[in-house]
Amino acid sequence: MKAIIEANQYVELTYKVIDRKTRQVLTLVEFPLGYVHGVNEILSPRVMDALEGKSEGDIIEVHIDCNDIYGPRDEALVIVESIANVPEAYREVGTAILMENDNGQTRSFLVTRVDARTVTIDGNNPLCGREVIFKLEIRMVRDATDEEIRYGGKVEAAPDLNNCRAVPV
């Protein structure tokens, strides 16, 4: 009998996030992500709830309106700046920039566009305003060890350093 996903089960899964309208794959996680169910929440609560009761080999799809999670897009968080005013390290699409307001609150912005004259950064979550499909493939379900339950995931053995020798620098 296959183990089912429930509290204190160690689970490994892969997933992709697909834009519902364009069918574009926005995120692809091919290396199995491991966690202990009910101990830590690695994905949105709706996705975690949908995994409950499933078993190894199952493939599920969870439809999510990201406005429910992140709220609507806020165009005031989109900044277009002259490229001359932007440090070279921030002139590549996909670069994350941590910014702080006058009150000391921080927000992560993402460089979303660069052209010859301007750099566009966006403080909205990249999924904001989208409807997405989480397509998950459950790779493994088994009883978690006490140590995995304590740490919320797989605990790797430390490397054996007893037989190591120093390498001159």
Short mmCIF file of N, CA and C in Angstrom, two decimals:
data_model
loop_
_atom_site.label_atom_id
_atom_site.label_comp_id
_atom_site.label_asym_id
_atom_site.label_seq_id
_atom_site.Cartn_x
_atom_site.Cartn_y
_atom_site.Cartn_z
N MET A 1 0.84 -1.19 0.00
CA MET A 1 0.00 0.00 0.00
C MET A 1 0.89 1.25 0.00
N LYS A 2 0.55 2.20 -0.85
CA LYS A 2 1.33 3.43 -0.96
C LYS A 2 1.07 4.34 0.24
N ALA A 3 2.17 4.98 0.68
CA ALA A 3 2.03 5.97 1.75
C ALA A 3 1.32 7.20 1.18
N ILE A 4 0.47 7.82 1.98
CA ILE A 4 -0.22 9.03 1.53
C ILE A 4 0.33 10.23 2.29
N ILE A 5 0.20 11.38 1.66
CA ILE A 5 0.69 12.61 2.27
C ILE A 5 -0.24 13.01 3.40
N GLU A 6 0.33 13.06 4.59
CA GLU A 6 -0.37 13.51 5.79
C GLU A 6 0.70 14.02 6.75
N ALA A 7 0.31 14.50 7.90
CA ALA A 7 1.24 15.06 8.86
C ALA A 7 2.38 14.07 9.15
N ASN A 8 3.59 14.63 9.24
CA ASN A 8 4.81 13.90 9.57
C ASN A 8 5.25 12.89 8.52
N GLN A 9 4.81 13.10 7.27
CA GLN A 9 5.33 12.31 6.17
C GLN A 9 6.39 13.14 5.46
N TYR A 10 7.52 12.49 5.12
CA TYR A 10 8.54 13.15 4.32
C TYR A 10 8.10 13.04 2.86
N VAL A 11 8.09 14.18 2.16
CA VAL A 11 7.60 14.24 0.79
C VAL A 11 8.67 14.87 -0.10
N GLU A 12 8.87 14.31 -1.28
CA GLU A 12 9.69 14.94 -2.30
C GLU A 12 8.82 15.13 -3.53
N LEU A 13 8.91 16.32 -4.11
CA LEU A 13 8.12 16.60 -5.30
C LEU A 13 8.87 17.55 -6.23
N THR A 14 8.44 17.53 -7.47
CA THR A 14 8.89 18.52 -8.44
C THR A 14 7.64 19.27 -8.88
N TYR A 15 7.84 20.48 -9.40
CA TYR A 15 6.66 21.22 -9.84
C TYR A 15 7.03 22.28 -10.86
N LYS A 16 6.00 22.74 -11.52
CA LYS A 16 6.15 23.92 -12.37
C LYS A 16 4.95 24.82 -12.16
N VAL A 17 5.19 26.11 -12.34
CA VAL A 17 4.13 27.10 -12.25
C VAL A 17 3.89 27.61 -13.66
N ILE A 18 2.65 27.48 -14.12
CA ILE A 18 2.30 27.82 -15.50
C ILE A 18 1.30 28.97 -15.49
N ASP A 19 1.56 29.99 -16.32
CA ASP A 19 0.61 31.09 -16.47
C ASP A 19 -0.63 30.53 -17.16
N ARG A 20 -1.77 30.70 -16.53
CA ARG A 20 -3.00 30.09 -17.05
C ARG A 20 -3.40 30.66 -18.41
N LYS A 21 -3.15 31.95 -18.63
CA LYS A 21 -3.55 32.59 -19.88
C LYS A 21 -2.59 32.27 -21.03
N THR A 22 -1.29 32.43 -20.80
CA THR A 22 -0.31 32.28 -21.88
C THR A 22 0.24 30.85 -21.99
N ARG A 23 0.04 30.04 -20.96
CA ARG A 23 0.58 28.67 -20.86
C ARG A 23 2.10 28.66 -20.73
N GLN A 24 2.71 29.84 -20.50
CA GLN A 24 4.15 29.95 -20.31
C GLN A 24 4.54 29.36 -18.96
N VAL A 25 5.62 28.59 -18.92
CA VAL A 25 6.14 28.06 -17.66
C VAL A 25 6.92 29.18 -16.98
N LEU A 26 6.45 29.61 -15.81
CA LEU A 26 7.07 30.72 -15.09
C LEU A 26 8.16 30.24 -14.13
N THR A 27 7.97 29.07 -13.57
CA THR A 27 8.92 28.48 -12.63
C THR A 27 8.98 26.99 -12.90
N LEU A 28 10.19 26.44 -12.87
CA LEU A 28 10.35 25.00 -13.08
C LEU A 28 11.31 24.48 -12.02
N VAL A 29 10.83 23.56 -11.19
CA VAL A 29 11.66 22.95 -10.15
C VAL A 29 11.80 21.48 -10.52
N GLU A 30 12.96 21.13 -11.09
CA GLU A 30 13.18 19.77 -11.57
C GLU A 30 13.91 18.89 -10.55
N PHE A 31 14.70 19.52 -9.67
CA PHE A 31 15.38 18.77 -8.62
C PHE A 31 14.38 18.60 -7.48
N PRO A 32 14.12 17.38 -7.04
CA PRO A 32 13.07 17.18 -6.03
C PRO A 32 13.25 18.04 -4.78
N LEU A 33 12.16 18.69 -4.43
CA LEU A 33 12.09 19.53 -3.24
C LEU A 33 11.53 18.66 -2.12
N GLY A 34 12.25 18.58 -1.00
CA GLY A 34 11.81 17.72 0.10
C GLY A 34 11.38 18.52 1.31
N TYR A 35 10.38 18.03 2.01
CA TYR A 35 9.88 18.67 3.22
C TYR A 35 9.10 17.66 4.04
N VAL A 36 8.78 18.03 5.28
CA VAL A 36 7.94 17.18 6.13
C VAL A 36 6.56 17.82 6.18
N HIS A 37 5.57 17.10 5.70
CA HIS A 37 4.21 17.63 5.60
C HIS A 37 3.65 17.94 6.98
N GLY A 38 3.07 19.11 7.12
CA GLY A 38 2.48 19.53 8.37
C GLY A 38 3.47 20.19 9.31
N VAL A 39 4.77 20.13 8.98
CA VAL A 39 5.79 20.73 9.83
C VAL A 39 6.23 22.07 9.26
N ASN A 40 6.47 22.11 7.96
CA ASN A 40 6.80 23.39 7.34
C ASN A 40 6.00 23.54 6.05
N GLU A 41 5.70 24.77 5.73
CA GLU A 41 4.88 25.07 4.56
C GLU A 41 5.79 25.64 3.48
N ILE A 42 6.12 24.84 2.49
CA ILE A 42 7.06 25.28 1.48
C ILE A 42 6.38 25.98 0.31
N LEU A 43 5.10 25.77 0.14
CA LEU A 43 4.34 26.41 -0.93
C LEU A 43 3.09 27.03 -0.32
N SER A 44 2.27 27.66 -1.14
CA SER A 44 1.09 28.35 -0.62
C SER A 44 0.16 27.36 0.09
N PRO A 45 -0.61 27.86 1.07
CA PRO A 45 -1.52 26.96 1.81
C PRO A 45 -2.46 26.17 0.90
N ARG A 46 -2.94 26.77 -0.19
CA ARG A 46 -3.85 26.03 -1.09
C ARG A 46 -3.15 24.85 -1.73
N VAL A 47 -1.87 25.04 -2.10
CA VAL A 47 -1.11 23.94 -2.71
C VAL A 47 -0.87 22.86 -1.66
N MET A 48 -0.48 23.27 -0.46
CA MET A 48 -0.22 22.29 0.61
C MET A 48 -1.49 21.50 0.94
N ASP A 49 -2.63 22.17 0.97
CA ASP A 49 -3.90 21.47 1.23
C ASP A 49 -4.21 20.47 0.12
N ALA A 50 -3.92 20.83 -1.12
CA ALA A 50 -4.21 19.94 -2.25
C ALA A 50 -3.32 18.69 -2.24
N LEU A 51 -2.14 18.80 -1.63
CA LEU A 51 -1.24 17.65 -1.56
C LEU A 51 -1.71 16.61 -0.54
N GLU A 52 -2.44 17.07 0.47
CA GLU A 52 -2.94 16.18 1.53
C GLU A 52 -3.71 15.01 0.92
N GLY A 53 -3.35 13.78 1.31
CA GLY A 53 -4.07 12.59 0.85
C GLY A 53 -3.56 12.02 -0.47
N LYS A 54 -2.64 12.71 -1.13
CA LYS A 54 -2.09 12.20 -2.39
C LYS A 54 -0.93 11.26 -2.08
N SER A 55 -0.45 10.52 -3.10
CA SER A 55 0.64 9.58 -2.85
C SER A 55 1.67 9.62 -3.98
N GLU A 56 2.76 8.89 -3.77
CA GLU A 56 3.86 8.84 -4.73
C GLU A 56 3.35 8.49 -6.12
N GLY A 57 3.82 9.24 -7.11
CA GLY A 57 3.41 9.01 -8.50
C GLY A 57 2.25 9.88 -8.95
N ASP A 58 1.51 10.46 -8.00
CA ASP A 58 0.40 11.33 -8.37
C ASP A 58 0.91 12.62 -8.99
N ILE A 59 0.18 13.11 -9.98
CA ILE A 59 0.43 14.42 -10.57
C ILE A 59 -0.85 15.23 -10.38
N ILE A 60 -0.71 16.39 -9.74
CA ILE A 60 -1.91 17.20 -9.50
C ILE A 60 -1.70 18.61 -10.04
N GLU A 61 -2.82 19.26 -10.31
CA GLU A 61 -2.81 20.66 -10.73
C GLU A 61 -3.65 21.47 -9.76
N VAL A 62 -3.09 22.60 -9.34
CA VAL A 62 -3.79 23.48 -8.42
C VAL A 62 -3.86 24.85 -9.08
N HIS A 63 -5.09 25.34 -9.31
CA HIS A 63 -5.29 26.65 -9.93
C HIS A 63 -5.32 27.71 -8.84
N ILE A 64 -4.53 28.77 -9.03
CA ILE A 64 -4.46 29.84 -8.03
C ILE A 64 -4.54 31.20 -8.70
N ASP A 65 -5.43 32.04 -8.18
CA ASP A 65 -5.48 33.44 -8.57
C ASP A 65 -4.51 34.16 -7.63
N CYS A 66 -3.38 34.61 -8.18
CA CYS A 66 -2.33 35.20 -7.34
C CYS A 66 -2.76 36.51 -6.69
N ASN A 67 -3.83 37.13 -7.18
CA ASN A 67 -4.36 38.32 -6.51
C ASN A 67 -4.81 37.98 -5.09
N ASP A 68 -5.27 36.72 -4.89
CA ASP A 68 -5.68 36.29 -3.55
C ASP A 68 -4.50 36.22 -2.60
N ILE A 69 -3.32 35.98 -3.14
CA ILE A 69 -2.12 35.84 -2.31
C ILE A 69 -1.38 37.17 -2.18
N TYR A 70 -1.16 37.84 -3.32
CA TYR A 70 -0.31 39.03 -3.34
C TYR A 70 -1.07 40.33 -3.50
N GLY A 71 -2.38 40.25 -3.74
CA GLY A 71 -3.15 41.46 -4.00
C GLY A 71 -2.98 41.89 -5.45
N PRO A 72 -3.69 42.94 -5.85
CA PRO A 72 -3.59 43.39 -7.24
C PRO A 72 -2.24 44.07 -7.50
N ARG A 73 -1.86 44.13 -8.78
CA ARG A 73 -0.62 44.85 -9.14
C ARG A 73 -0.74 46.30 -8.73
N ASP A 74 0.37 46.87 -8.29
CA ASP A 74 0.43 48.28 -7.91
C ASP A 74 1.44 48.94 -8.85
N GLU A 75 0.92 49.70 -9.82
CA GLU A 75 1.79 50.32 -10.82
C GLU A 75 2.72 51.37 -10.20
N ALA A 76 2.40 51.84 -8.99
CA ALA A 76 3.28 52.78 -8.30
C ALA A 76 4.60 52.11 -7.89
N LEU A 77 4.63 50.77 -7.90
CA LEU A 77 5.85 50.04 -7.56
C LEU A 77 6.72 49.74 -8.78
N VAL A 78 6.32 50.27 -9.95
CA VAL A 78 7.11 50.10 -11.17
C VAL A 78 7.85 51.41 -11.43
N ILE A 79 9.17 51.31 -11.47
CA ILE A 79 10.01 52.50 -11.62
C ILE A 79 10.83 52.37 -12.90
N VAL A 80 10.78 53.41 -13.74
CA VAL A 80 11.61 53.46 -14.94
C VAL A 80 12.64 54.56 -14.70
N GLU A 81 13.90 54.17 -14.73
CA GLU A 81 14.99 55.09 -14.40
C GLU A 81 15.95 55.19 -15.58
N SER A 82 16.54 56.35 -15.77
CA SER A 82 17.56 56.53 -16.80
C SER A 82 18.71 55.57 -16.51
N ILE A 83 19.19 54.89 -17.54
CA ILE A 83 20.26 53.90 -17.35
C ILE A 83 21.51 54.53 -16.73
N ALA A 84 21.74 55.81 -17.01
CA ALA A 84 22.91 56.51 -16.46
C ALA A 84 22.85 56.62 -14.94
N ASN A 85 21.66 56.58 -14.37
CA ASN A 85 21.48 56.70 -12.92
C ASN A 85 21.49 55.35 -12.19
N VAL A 86 21.63 54.27 -12.94
CA VAL A 86 21.56 52.93 -12.36
C VAL A 86 22.95 52.30 -12.36
N PRO A 87 23.44 51.86 -11.20
CA PRO A 87 24.75 51.19 -11.16
C PRO A 87 24.78 50.00 -12.13
N GLU A 88 25.94 49.77 -12.71
CA GLU A 88 26.06 48.72 -13.72
C GLU A 88 25.63 47.34 -13.20
N ALA A 89 25.84 47.08 -11.93
CA ALA A 89 25.47 45.78 -11.34
C ALA A 89 23.97 45.53 -11.41
N TYR A 90 23.16 46.58 -11.58
CA TYR A 90 21.70 46.44 -11.61
C TYR A 90 21.12 46.61 -13.01
N ARG A 91 21.92 46.40 -14.02
CA ARG A 91 21.44 46.61 -15.40
C ARG A 91 21.16 45.30 -16.13
N GLU A 92 20.83 44.24 -15.40
CA GLU A 92 20.53 42.96 -16.03
C GLU A 92 19.15 42.47 -15.60
N VAL A 93 18.33 42.08 -16.58
CA VAL A 93 16.99 41.57 -16.29
C VAL A 93 17.11 40.37 -15.35
N GLY A 94 16.28 40.37 -14.31
CA GLY A 94 16.28 39.29 -13.34
C GLY A 94 17.05 39.61 -12.07
N THR A 95 17.79 40.72 -12.07
CA THR A 95 18.54 41.11 -10.89
C THR A 95 17.59 41.59 -9.80
N ALA A 96 17.77 41.08 -8.59
CA ALA A 96 16.95 41.50 -7.44
C ALA A 96 17.66 42.65 -6.74
N ILE A 97 16.89 43.66 -6.35
CA ILE A 97 17.42 44.82 -5.66
C ILE A 97 16.59 45.02 -4.40
N LEU A 98 17.25 45.01 -3.24
CA LEU A 98 16.56 45.25 -1.97
C LEU A 98 16.59 46.75 -1.70
N MET A 99 15.41 47.36 -1.60
CA MET A 99 15.32 48.81 -1.38
C MET A 99 14.69 49.08 -0.02
N GLU A 100 15.03 50.22 0.55
CA GLU A 100 14.50 50.61 1.85
C GLU A 100 13.83 51.97 1.73
N ASN A 101 12.64 52.11 2.35
CA ASN A 101 11.95 53.41 2.32
C ASN A 101 12.40 54.26 3.50
N ASP A 102 11.83 55.46 3.61
CA ASP A 102 12.22 56.39 4.67
C ASP A 102 11.94 55.86 6.08
N ASN A 103 11.01 54.90 6.19
CA ASN A 103 10.66 54.33 7.49
C ASN A 103 11.51 53.11 7.84
N GLY A 104 12.47 52.76 6.97
CA GLY A 104 13.32 51.61 7.22
C GLY A 104 12.74 50.29 6.78
N GLN A 105 11.57 50.31 6.12
CA GLN A 105 10.95 49.07 5.62
C GLN A 105 11.62 48.69 4.30
N THR A 106 11.88 47.40 4.12
CA THR A 106 12.53 46.94 2.89
C THR A 106 11.54 46.22 1.99
N ARG A 107 11.84 46.27 0.70
CA ARG A 107 11.04 45.57 -0.29
C ARG A 107 12.00 45.16 -1.41
N SER A 108 11.78 43.96 -1.92
CA SER A 108 12.60 43.47 -3.01
C SER A 108 11.99 43.92 -4.34
N PHE A 109 12.82 44.49 -5.19
CA PHE A 109 12.43 44.88 -6.53
C PHE A 109 13.19 44.00 -7.51
N LEU A 110 12.63 43.83 -8.70
CA LEU A 110 13.25 42.99 -9.71
C LEU A 110 13.43 43.80 -10.98
N VAL A 111 14.62 43.73 -11.58
CA VAL A 111 14.85 44.38 -12.86
C VAL A 111 14.08 43.58 -13.91
N THR A 112 13.11 44.24 -14.57
CA THR A 112 12.26 43.53 -15.52
C THR A 112 12.52 43.91 -16.97
N ARG A 113 13.23 45.04 -17.19
CA ARG A 113 13.49 45.48 -18.57
C ARG A 113 14.71 46.39 -18.58
N VAL A 114 15.54 46.22 -19.59
CA VAL A 114 16.69 47.09 -19.79
C VAL A 114 16.77 47.38 -21.28
N ASP A 115 16.87 48.67 -21.62
CA ASP A 115 17.11 49.02 -23.01
C ASP A 115 18.25 50.03 -23.05
N ALA A 116 18.51 50.62 -24.19
CA ALA A 116 19.66 51.53 -24.35
C ALA A 116 19.56 52.76 -23.45
N ARG A 117 18.33 53.16 -23.09
CA ARG A 117 18.15 54.41 -22.33
C ARG A 117 17.65 54.22 -20.90
N THR A 118 16.93 53.11 -20.63
CA THR A 118 16.28 53.00 -19.33
C THR A 118 16.41 51.60 -18.71
N VAL A 119 16.18 51.57 -17.40
CA VAL A 119 16.08 50.32 -16.63
C VAL A 119 14.74 50.37 -15.90
N THR A 120 13.97 49.29 -16.02
CA THR A 120 12.68 49.21 -15.33
C THR A 120 12.81 48.21 -14.20
N ILE A 121 12.42 48.66 -12.99
CA ILE A 121 12.38 47.76 -11.84
C ILE A 121 10.96 47.71 -11.30
N ASP A 122 10.60 46.54 -10.77
CA ASP A 122 9.22 46.31 -10.36
C ASP A 122 9.21 45.71 -8.96
N GLY A 123 8.49 46.37 -8.05
CA GLY A 123 8.37 45.90 -6.67
C GLY A 123 7.20 44.96 -6.45
N ASN A 124 6.40 44.69 -7.49
CA ASN A 124 5.32 43.73 -7.38
C ASN A 124 5.90 42.33 -7.41
N ASN A 125 5.27 41.39 -6.72
CA ASN A 125 5.67 40.00 -6.83
C ASN A 125 5.50 39.60 -8.30
N PRO A 126 6.44 38.83 -8.88
CA PRO A 126 6.33 38.45 -10.29
C PRO A 126 5.04 37.71 -10.65
N LEU A 127 4.38 37.10 -9.67
CA LEU A 127 3.12 36.39 -9.94
C LEU A 127 1.90 37.29 -9.76
N CYS A 128 2.10 38.47 -9.25
CA CYS A 128 1.01 39.41 -8.98
C CYS A 128 0.18 39.66 -10.25
N GLY A 129 -1.13 39.59 -10.10
CA GLY A 129 -2.01 39.86 -11.23
C GLY A 129 -2.20 38.69 -12.18
N ARG A 130 -1.59 37.56 -11.89
CA ARG A 130 -1.69 36.40 -12.78
C ARG A 130 -2.56 35.31 -12.16
N GLU A 131 -3.11 34.50 -13.03
CA GLU A 131 -3.72 33.25 -12.60
C GLU A 131 -2.77 32.17 -13.04
N VAL A 132 -2.39 31.30 -12.11
CA VAL A 132 -1.40 30.28 -12.42
C VAL A 132 -1.91 28.89 -12.07
N ILE A 133 -1.21 27.92 -12.64
CA ILE A 133 -1.47 26.52 -12.34
C ILE A 133 -0.18 25.95 -11.76
N PHE A 134 -0.25 25.44 -10.54
CA PHE A 134 0.86 24.69 -9.97
C PHE A 134 0.65 23.24 -10.41
N LYS A 135 1.58 22.71 -11.20
CA LYS A 135 1.51 21.31 -11.61
C LYS A 135 2.61 20.58 -10.85
N LEU A 136 2.20 19.70 -9.94
CA LEU A 136 3.13 19.04 -9.03
C LEU A 136 3.17 17.54 -9.30
N GLU A 137 4.38 16.98 -9.27
CA GLU A 137 4.55 15.54 -9.39
C GLU A 137 5.16 15.03 -8.08
N ILE A 138 4.45 14.16 -7.42
CA ILE A 138 4.90 13.64 -6.13
C ILE A 138 5.85 12.48 -6.40
N ARG A 139 7.10 12.65 -6.00
CA ARG A 139 8.15 11.68 -6.29
C ARG A 139 8.33 10.65 -5.18
N MET A 140 8.10 11.06 -3.92
CA MET A 140 8.32 10.15 -2.80
C MET A 140 7.45 10.56 -1.61
N VAL A 141 6.92 9.56 -0.92
CA VAL A 141 6.21 9.78 0.35
C VAL A 141 6.61 8.63 1.27
N ARG A 142 7.09 8.99 2.45
CA ARG A 142 7.47 7.97 3.44
C ARG A 142 7.36 8.59 4.83
N ASP A 143 7.42 7.75 5.85
CA ASP A 143 7.43 8.25 7.22
C ASP A 143 8.70 9.07 7.42
N ALA A 144 8.56 10.24 8.02
CA ALA A 144 9.72 11.06 8.34
C ALA A 144 10.37 10.55 9.62
N THR A 145 11.68 10.70 9.70
CA THR A 145 12.38 10.34 10.94
C THR A 145 12.12 11.44 11.97
N ASP A 146 12.40 11.14 13.22
CA ASP A 146 12.24 12.15 14.28
C ASP A 146 13.08 13.39 13.99
N GLU A 147 14.29 13.16 13.49
CA GLU A 147 15.19 14.27 13.17
C GLU A 147 14.61 15.13 12.02
N GLU A 148 14.06 14.49 11.01
CA GLU A 148 13.44 15.22 9.89
C GLU A 148 12.24 16.02 10.37
N ILE A 149 11.46 15.45 11.26
CA ILE A 149 10.31 16.17 11.81
C ILE A 149 10.80 17.39 12.59
N ARG A 150 11.87 17.23 13.36
CA ARG A 150 12.41 18.33 14.14
C ARG A 150 12.90 19.47 13.24
N TYR A 151 13.54 19.12 12.11
CA TYR A 151 14.12 20.15 11.23
C TYR A 151 13.24 20.50 10.04
N GLY A 152 12.17 19.77 9.80
CA GLY A 152 11.25 20.09 8.72
C GLY A 152 11.65 19.57 7.35
N GLY A 153 12.69 18.75 7.30
CA GLY A 153 13.12 18.21 6.01
C GLY A 153 14.24 17.21 6.19
N LYS A 154 14.78 16.77 5.06
CA LYS A 154 15.83 15.76 5.06
C LYS A 154 17.07 16.32 5.75
N VAL A 155 17.69 15.48 6.55
CA VAL A 155 18.91 15.87 7.26
C VAL A 155 20.05 15.05 6.65
N GLU A 156 20.96 15.76 6.00
CA GLU A 156 22.08 15.08 5.35
C GLU A 156 23.17 14.79 6.37
N ALA A 157 23.88 13.70 6.17
CA ALA A 157 25.01 13.37 7.05
C ALA A 157 26.14 14.36 6.79
N ALA A 158 26.81 14.75 7.86
CA ALA A 158 27.95 15.65 7.72
C ALA A 158 29.10 14.91 7.05
N PRO A 159 29.92 15.61 6.29
CA PRO A 159 31.06 14.93 5.66
C PRO A 159 32.06 14.46 6.72
N ASP A 160 32.73 13.35 6.44
CA ASP A 160 33.74 12.83 7.35
C ASP A 160 35.03 13.59 7.11
N LEU A 161 35.43 14.41 8.07
CA LEU A 161 36.62 15.24 7.91
C LEU A 161 37.84 14.64 8.61
N ASN A 162 37.69 13.45 9.17
CA ASN A 162 38.80 12.83 9.92
C ASN A 162 39.98 12.47 9.03
N ASN A 163 39.74 12.10 7.80
CA ASN A 163 40.83 11.67 6.91
C ASN A 163 41.23 12.76 5.92
N CYS A 164 40.89 13.99 6.22
CA CYS A 164 41.25 15.10 5.32
C CYS A 164 42.65 15.59 5.65
N ARG A 165 43.31 16.14 4.67
CA ARG A 165 44.62 16.74 4.92
C ARG A 165 44.57 18.18 4.45
N ALA A 166 45.34 19.01 5.08
CA ALA A 166 45.39 20.43 4.76
C ALA A 166 46.04 20.63 3.41
N VAL A 167 45.51 21.56 2.67
CA VAL A 167 46.07 21.90 1.37
C VAL A 167 46.68 23.29 1.50
N PRO A 168 47.97 23.44 1.16
CA PRO A 168 48.57 24.78 1.29
C PRO A 168 47.88 25.78 0.36
N VAL A 169 47.75 26.99 0.86
CA VAL A 169 47.08 28.03 0.08
C VAL A 169 48.09 28.95 -0.54
#
